[in-house]
Amino acid sequence: VGEVMSMKACLCALIIRSANEVAAQIAEHVGGTEQNFIDMMNQRAAEIGCTNTHFANASGLPDPNHYSTAHDMALIMREGLKNKKFRKIIGITDYTIKPTNMNSESRVLHTHHPMLAPESSYYYDGCIGGKTGYTGEAGHCLASFAEIDGTEYILVTGGASGTGIPHINDALTVYNRLGAAAQALNEGEIK
């Protein structure tokens, strides 16, 4: 409470490290109150065609009245990608939060999205950005976008369970199959 950070630092903390407390602060800053921001989120979701989404908080933490579908998440991602700043931030892998009024040390953030992290065995060169998530009810989830053979794809996975990172494995399977199909099409194997 009381720490002052730039909006870019807040957005990077939110996207790169899933800083839920920052989500509430962004909501209050933009909407005046978190509830007003939530109302704005619900209105905007409806405007872009979401029919099975209702937000109850700014962070996505579990709440019986907070829900969505893969289709609606894809619509939300598509809308976000129209914004150049969103496109940039959703793909940032590293960001340093400079010292603030309450913290004299810099804080280095590094992505926990394995498809974006070059050192990860799950790194996917075509992945432009995305956001991972997890709740007990929704399982492991991912909203991502990648470029394959000159075409951008949005992929949303949800409900993945098991050990490790099953949502990333699911996404890699789909992206790799899309890549193989694009290559076959280019080579004339598919007409």
PDB file of C-alpha atoms in Angstrom:
ATOM      1  CA  VAL A   1       0.000   0.000   0.000  1.00  0.00           C
ATOM      2  CA  GLY A   2       1.338   3.406  -0.948  1.00  0.00           C
ATOM      3  CA  GLU A   3       4.014   2.232  -3.379  1.00  0.00           C
ATOM      4  CA  VAL A   4       4.170   4.292  -6.569  1.00  0.00           C
ATOM      5  CA  MET A   5       5.046   2.573  -9.845  1.00  0.00           C
ATOM      6  CA  SER A   6       4.568   3.465 -13.493  1.00  0.00           C
ATOM      7  CA  MET A   7       1.627   1.918 -15.334  1.00  0.00           C
ATOM      8  CA  LYS A   8       4.106   0.081 -17.578  1.00  0.00           C
ATOM      9  CA  ALA A   9       5.766  -1.465 -14.514  1.00  0.00           C
ATOM     10  CA  CYS A  10       2.350  -2.458 -13.177  1.00  0.00           C
ATOM     11  CA  LEU A  11       1.277  -4.020 -16.471  1.00  0.00           C
ATOM     12  CA  CYS A  12       4.567  -5.917 -16.761  1.00  0.00           C
ATOM     13  CA  ALA A  13       4.229  -7.229 -13.194  1.00  0.00           C
ATOM     14  CA  LEU A  14       0.665  -8.279 -13.996  1.00  0.00           C
ATOM     15  CA  ILE A  15       1.498 -10.044 -17.264  1.00  0.00           C
ATOM     16  CA  ILE A  16       4.980 -11.399 -16.563  1.00  0.00           C
ATOM     17  CA  ARG A  17       4.495 -12.520 -12.956  1.00  0.00           C
ATOM     18  CA  SER A  18       0.697 -12.690 -12.502  1.00  0.00           C
ATOM     19  CA  ALA A  19       0.821 -10.083  -9.746  1.00  0.00           C
ATOM     20  CA  ASN A  20      -2.807 -10.197  -8.631  1.00  0.00           C
ATOM     21  CA  GLU A  21      -2.391  -7.400  -6.105  1.00  0.00           C
ATOM     22  CA  VAL A  22      -1.270  -5.171  -8.977  1.00  0.00           C
ATOM     23  CA  ALA A  23      -4.427  -6.082 -10.920  1.00  0.00           C
ATOM     24  CA  ALA A  24      -6.518  -4.582  -8.117  1.00  0.00           C
ATOM     25  CA  GLN A  25      -4.386  -1.431  -8.089  1.00  0.00           C
ATOM     26  CA  ILE A  26      -4.618  -1.008 -11.860  1.00  0.00           C
ATOM     27  CA  ALA A  27      -8.390  -1.468 -11.588  1.00  0.00           C
ATOM     28  CA  GLU A  28      -8.672   1.216  -8.911  1.00  0.00           C
ATOM     29  CA  HIS A  29      -6.450   3.603 -10.863  1.00  0.00           C
ATOM     30  CA  VAL A  30      -8.351   3.188 -14.140  1.00  0.00           C
ATOM     31  CA  GLY A  31     -11.878   2.737 -12.800  1.00  0.00           C
ATOM     32  CA  GLY A  32     -11.782   4.782  -9.605  1.00  0.00           C
ATOM     33  CA  THR A  33     -12.786   1.652  -7.693  1.00  0.00           C
ATOM     34  CA  GLU A  34     -12.184  -2.006  -8.420  1.00  0.00           C
ATOM     35  CA  GLN A  35     -15.939  -2.589  -8.723  1.00  0.00           C
ATOM     36  CA  ASN A  36     -16.312   0.198 -11.278  1.00  0.00           C
ATOM     37  CA  PHE A  37     -13.459  -1.311 -13.291  1.00  0.00           C
ATOM     38  CA  ILE A  38     -15.101  -4.749 -13.095  1.00  0.00           C
ATOM     39  CA  ASP A  39     -18.319  -3.202 -14.400  1.00  0.00           C
ATOM     40  CA  MET A  40     -16.303  -1.658 -17.242  1.00  0.00           C
ATOM     41  CA  MET A  41     -14.747  -5.062 -17.985  1.00  0.00           C
ATOM     42  CA  ASN A  42     -18.149  -6.755 -18.155  1.00  0.00           C
ATOM     43  CA  GLN A  43     -19.537  -4.020 -20.402  1.00  0.00           C
ATOM     44  CA  ARG A  44     -16.562  -4.193 -22.766  1.00  0.00           C
ATOM     45  CA  ALA A  45     -16.696  -7.998 -22.902  1.00  0.00           C
ATOM     46  CA  ALA A  46     -20.346  -7.803 -23.967  1.00  0.00           C
ATOM     47  CA  GLU A  47     -19.526  -5.143 -26.578  1.00  0.00           C
ATOM     48  CA  ILE A  48     -16.962  -7.384 -28.287  1.00  0.00           C
ATOM     49  CA  GLY A  49     -19.350 -10.348 -28.406  1.00  0.00           C
ATOM     50  CA  CYS A  50     -18.582 -12.328 -25.261  1.00  0.00           C
ATOM     51  CA  THR A  51     -21.731 -14.211 -24.286  1.00  0.00           C
ATOM     52  CA  ASN A  52     -20.484 -16.518 -21.530  1.00  0.00           C
ATOM     53  CA  THR A  53     -18.204 -14.253 -19.515  1.00  0.00           C
ATOM     54  CA  HIS A  54     -18.746 -12.461 -16.238  1.00  0.00           C
ATOM     55  CA  PHE A  55     -15.988 -10.825 -14.254  1.00  0.00           C
ATOM     56  CA  ALA A  56     -16.210 -10.555 -10.468  1.00  0.00           C
ATOM     57  CA  ASN A  57     -12.691  -9.261  -9.811  1.00  0.00           C
ATOM     58  CA  ALA A  58      -9.805  -7.714 -11.715  1.00  0.00           C
ATOM     59  CA  SER A  59      -7.340 -10.567 -11.213  1.00  0.00           C
ATOM     60  CA  GLY A  60      -9.178 -13.708 -12.286  1.00  0.00           C
ATOM     61  CA  LEU A  61      -8.905 -15.286  -8.854  1.00  0.00           C
ATOM     62  CA  PRO A  62     -11.628 -17.853  -8.090  1.00  0.00           C
ATOM     63  CA  ASP A  63     -15.118 -16.556  -7.462  1.00  0.00           C
ATOM     64  CA  PRO A  64     -18.432 -18.298  -8.256  1.00  0.00           C
ATOM     65  CA  ASN A  65     -19.497 -15.249 -10.281  1.00  0.00           C
ATOM     66  CA  HIS A  66     -16.237 -15.040 -12.255  1.00  0.00           C
ATOM     67  CA  TYR A  67     -16.274 -17.211 -15.367  1.00  0.00           C
ATOM     68  CA  SER A  68     -15.535 -17.323 -19.072  1.00  0.00           C
ATOM     69  CA  THR A  69     -15.098 -19.706 -21.991  1.00  0.00           C
ATOM     70  CA  ALA A  70     -12.219 -20.429 -24.364  1.00  0.00           C
ATOM     71  CA  HIS A  71     -14.209 -18.739 -27.148  1.00  0.00           C
ATOM     72  CA  ASP A  72     -14.753 -15.571 -25.129  1.00  0.00           C
ATOM     73  CA  MET A  73     -11.104 -15.511 -24.018  1.00  0.00           C
ATOM     74  CA  ALA A  74     -10.106 -15.702 -27.691  1.00  0.00           C
ATOM     75  CA  LEU A  75     -12.401 -12.745 -28.438  1.00  0.00           C
ATOM     76  CA  ILE A  76     -10.813 -10.791 -25.598  1.00  0.00           C
ATOM     77  CA  MET A  77      -7.296 -11.669 -26.798  1.00  0.00           C
ATOM     78  CA  ARG A  78      -8.210 -10.680 -30.363  1.00  0.00           C
ATOM     79  CA  GLU A  79      -9.473  -7.324 -29.147  1.00  0.00           C
ATOM     80  CA  GLY A  80      -6.374  -6.766 -27.030  1.00  0.00           C
ATOM     81  CA  LEU A  81      -4.103  -7.511 -29.967  1.00  0.00           C
ATOM     82  CA  LYS A  82      -5.565  -4.530 -31.815  1.00  0.00           C
ATOM     83  CA  ASN A  83      -3.706  -2.333 -29.305  1.00  0.00           C
ATOM     84  CA  LYS A  84       0.019  -1.941 -30.113  1.00  0.00           C
ATOM     85  CA  LYS A  85       1.004  -1.431 -26.468  1.00  0.00           C
ATOM     86  CA  PHE A  86      -0.886  -4.570 -25.410  1.00  0.00           C
ATOM     87  CA  ARG A  87       0.819  -6.571 -28.180  1.00  0.00           C
ATOM     88  CA  LYS A  88       4.190  -5.444 -26.884  1.00  0.00           C
ATOM     89  CA  ILE A  89       3.541  -6.030 -23.179  1.00  0.00           C
ATOM     90  CA  ILE A  90       1.895  -9.459 -23.655  1.00  0.00           C
ATOM     91  CA  GLY A  91       5.148 -10.658 -25.250  1.00  0.00           C
ATOM     92  CA  ILE A  92       7.697  -9.110 -22.877  1.00  0.00           C
ATOM     93  CA  THR A  93       9.949 -11.710 -21.289  1.00  0.00           C
ATOM     94  CA  ASP A  94      12.023  -9.486 -19.008  1.00  0.00           C
ATOM     95  CA  TYR A  95      11.404  -6.210 -17.246  1.00  0.00           C
ATOM     96  CA  THR A  96      13.162  -4.381 -14.423  1.00  0.00           C
ATOM     97  CA  ILE A  97      11.034  -2.414 -11.988  1.00  0.00           C
ATOM     98  CA  LYS A  98      13.184   0.504 -10.909  1.00  0.00           C
ATOM     99  CA  PRO A  99      13.459   1.505  -7.238  1.00  0.00           C
ATOM    100  CA  THR A 100      10.305   3.105  -5.913  1.00  0.00           C
ATOM    101  CA  ASN A 101       9.308   5.270  -2.989  1.00  0.00           C
ATOM    102  CA  MET A 102       9.033   2.094  -0.867  1.00  0.00           C
ATOM    103  CA  ASN A 103      11.661  -0.211  -2.338  1.00  0.00           C
ATOM    104  CA  SER A 104      15.280   0.866  -2.819  1.00  0.00           C
ATOM    105  CA  GLU A 105      16.158  -2.199  -4.893  1.00  0.00           C
ATOM    106  CA  SER A 106      15.400  -2.875  -8.526  1.00  0.00           C
ATOM    107  CA  ARG A 107      13.211  -5.907  -9.109  1.00  0.00           C
ATOM    108  CA  VAL A 108      13.891  -8.061 -12.140  1.00  0.00           C
ATOM    109  CA  LEU A 109      10.903  -9.863 -13.606  1.00  0.00           C
ATOM    110  CA  HIS A 110      11.318 -12.840 -15.926  1.00  0.00           C
ATOM    111  CA  THR A 111       8.465 -14.573 -17.685  1.00  0.00           C
ATOM    112  CA  HIS A 112       7.012 -17.782 -16.358  1.00  0.00           C
ATOM    113  CA  HIS A 113       5.448 -18.470 -19.772  1.00  0.00           C
ATOM    114  CA  PRO A 114       7.700 -21.296 -21.041  1.00  0.00           C
ATOM    115  CA  MET A 115       6.856 -20.763 -24.706  1.00  0.00           C
ATOM    116  CA  LEU A 116       8.295 -17.234 -24.478  1.00  0.00           C
ATOM    117  CA  ALA A 117      11.389 -18.052 -22.394  1.00  0.00           C
ATOM    118  CA  PRO A 118      14.349 -18.793 -24.705  1.00  0.00           C
ATOM    119  CA  GLU A 119      16.028 -20.936 -22.039  1.00  0.00           C
ATOM    120  CA  SER A 120      12.973 -23.195 -21.718  1.00  0.00           C
ATOM    121  CA  SER A 121      12.759 -26.582 -23.412  1.00  0.00           C
ATOM    122  CA  TYR A 122       9.156 -25.517 -24.231  1.00  0.00           C
ATOM    123  CA  TYR A 123      10.244 -22.352 -26.065  1.00  0.00           C
ATOM    124  CA  TYR A 124       8.312 -21.836 -29.306  1.00  0.00           C
ATOM    125  CA  ASP A 125       9.953 -19.489 -31.776  1.00  0.00           C
ATOM    126  CA  GLY A 126       6.648 -18.424 -33.344  1.00  0.00           C
ATOM    127  CA  CYS A 127       5.027 -17.504 -30.011  1.00  0.00           C
ATOM    128  CA  ILE A 128       4.498 -13.746 -29.925  1.00  0.00           C
ATOM    129  CA  GLY A 129       2.816 -13.526 -26.545  1.00  0.00           C
ATOM    130  CA  GLY A 130       0.379 -14.954 -24.103  1.00  0.00           C
ATOM    131  CA  LYS A 131      -0.804 -15.320 -20.540  1.00  0.00           C
ATOM    132  CA  THR A 132      -0.798 -18.444 -18.431  1.00  0.00           C
ATOM    133  CA  GLY A 133      -3.220 -19.032 -15.588  1.00  0.00           C
ATOM    134  CA  TYR A 134      -4.332 -21.585 -13.056  1.00  0.00           C
ATOM    135  CA  THR A 135      -7.189 -22.097 -10.640  1.00  0.00           C
ATOM    136  CA  GLY A 136      -8.328 -25.324  -9.030  1.00  0.00           C
ATOM    137  CA  GLU A 137     -11.606 -25.311 -10.927  1.00  0.00           C
ATOM    138  CA  ALA A 138     -10.307 -24.120 -14.316  1.00  0.00           C
ATOM    139  CA  GLY A 139      -7.072 -26.109 -14.231  1.00  0.00           C
ATOM    140  CA  HIS A 140      -4.068 -24.917 -16.204  1.00  0.00           C
ATOM    141  CA  CYS A 141      -5.066 -22.346 -18.819  1.00  0.00           C
ATOM    142  CA  LEU A 142      -3.334 -20.417 -21.563  1.00  0.00           C
ATOM    143  CA  ALA A 143      -4.318 -17.655 -23.950  1.00  0.00           C
ATOM    144  CA  SER A 144      -1.568 -17.180 -26.516  1.00  0.00           C
ATOM    145  CA  PHE A 145      -0.886 -16.088 -30.029  1.00  0.00           C
ATOM    146  CA  ALA A 146       1.755 -17.178 -32.483  1.00  0.00           C
ATOM    147  CA  GLU A 147       2.773 -16.530 -36.046  1.00  0.00           C
ATOM    148  CA  ILE A 148       3.014 -19.577 -38.276  1.00  0.00           C
ATOM    149  CA  ASP A 149       3.982 -19.188 -41.907  1.00  0.00           C
ATOM    150  CA  GLY A 150       2.895 -15.541 -41.967  1.00  0.00           C
ATOM    151  CA  THR A 151      -0.478 -16.087 -40.282  1.00  0.00           C
ATOM    152  CA  GLU A 152      -1.223 -15.164 -36.672  1.00  0.00           C
ATOM    153  CA  TYR A 153      -3.238 -17.617 -34.591  1.00  0.00           C
ATOM    154  CA  ILE A 154      -4.914 -17.158 -31.229  1.00  0.00           C
ATOM    155  CA  LEU A 155      -5.065 -20.286 -29.118  1.00  0.00           C
ATOM    156  CA  VAL A 156      -6.878 -20.693 -25.812  1.00  0.00           C
ATOM    157  CA  THR A 157      -6.553 -23.855 -23.772  1.00  0.00           C
ATOM    158  CA  GLY A 158      -8.226 -24.551 -20.470  1.00  0.00           C
ATOM    159  CA  GLY A 159      -8.934 -27.327 -18.051  1.00  0.00           C
ATOM    160  CA  ALA A 160      -5.573 -28.993 -18.517  1.00  0.00           C
ATOM    161  CA  SER A 161      -4.661 -31.252 -15.620  1.00  0.00           C
ATOM    162  CA  GLY A 162      -1.768 -33.457 -14.721  1.00  0.00           C
ATOM    163  CA  THR A 163       1.807 -32.960 -13.741  1.00  0.00           C
ATOM    164  CA  GLY A 164       4.151 -30.468 -15.290  1.00  0.00           C
ATOM    165  CA  ILE A 165       2.694 -27.957 -17.691  1.00  0.00           C
ATOM    166  CA  PRO A 166      -0.026 -29.762 -19.653  1.00  0.00           C
ATOM    167  CA  HIS A 167      -1.509 -26.527 -21.045  1.00  0.00           C
ATOM    168  CA  ILE A 168       1.824 -25.708 -22.678  1.00  0.00           C
ATOM    169  CA  ASN A 169       2.070 -29.221 -24.119  1.00  0.00           C
ATOM    170  CA  ASP A 170      -1.444 -28.821 -25.542  1.00  0.00           C
ATOM    171  CA  ALA A 171      -0.541 -25.480 -27.134  1.00  0.00           C
ATOM    172  CA  LEU A 172       2.702 -26.814 -28.592  1.00  0.00           C
ATOM    173  CA  THR A 173       0.849 -29.777 -30.101  1.00  0.00           C
ATOM    174  CA  VAL A 174      -1.637 -27.487 -31.828  1.00  0.00           C
ATOM    175  CA  TYR A 175       0.971 -24.969 -33.002  1.00  0.00           C
ATOM    176  CA  ASN A 176       3.262 -27.726 -34.293  1.00  0.00           C
ATOM    177  CA  ARG A 177       0.387 -29.343 -36.206  1.00  0.00           C
ATOM    178  CA  LEU A 178      -0.554 -25.981 -37.696  1.00  0.00           C
ATOM    179  CA  GLY A 179       3.077 -25.505 -38.711  1.00  0.00           C
ATOM    180  CA  ALA A 180       3.231 -28.960 -40.316  1.00  0.00           C
ATOM    181  CA  ALA A 181      -0.025 -28.310 -42.190  1.00  0.00           C
ATOM    182  CA  ALA A 182       1.249 -24.926 -43.420  1.00  0.00           C
ATOM    183  CA  GLN A 183       4.472 -26.527 -44.598  1.00  0.00           C
ATOM    184  CA  ALA A 184       2.596 -29.312 -46.389  1.00  0.00           C
ATOM    185  CA  LEU A 185       0.353 -26.744 -48.034  1.00  0.00           C
ATOM    186  CA  ASN A 186       3.357 -24.718 -49.190  1.00  0.00           C
ATOM    187  CA  GLU A 187       5.055 -27.795 -50.563  1.00  0.00           C
ATOM    188  CA  GLY A 188       1.953 -28.783 -52.522  1.00  0.00           C
ATOM    189  CA  GLU A 189       1.197 -31.877 -50.448  1.00  0.00           C
ATOM    190  CA  ILE A 190      -2.200 -30.402 -49.555  1.00  0.00           C
ATOM    191  CA  LYS A 191      -4.365 -28.698 -52.129  1.00  0.00           C
TER     192      LYS A 191
END
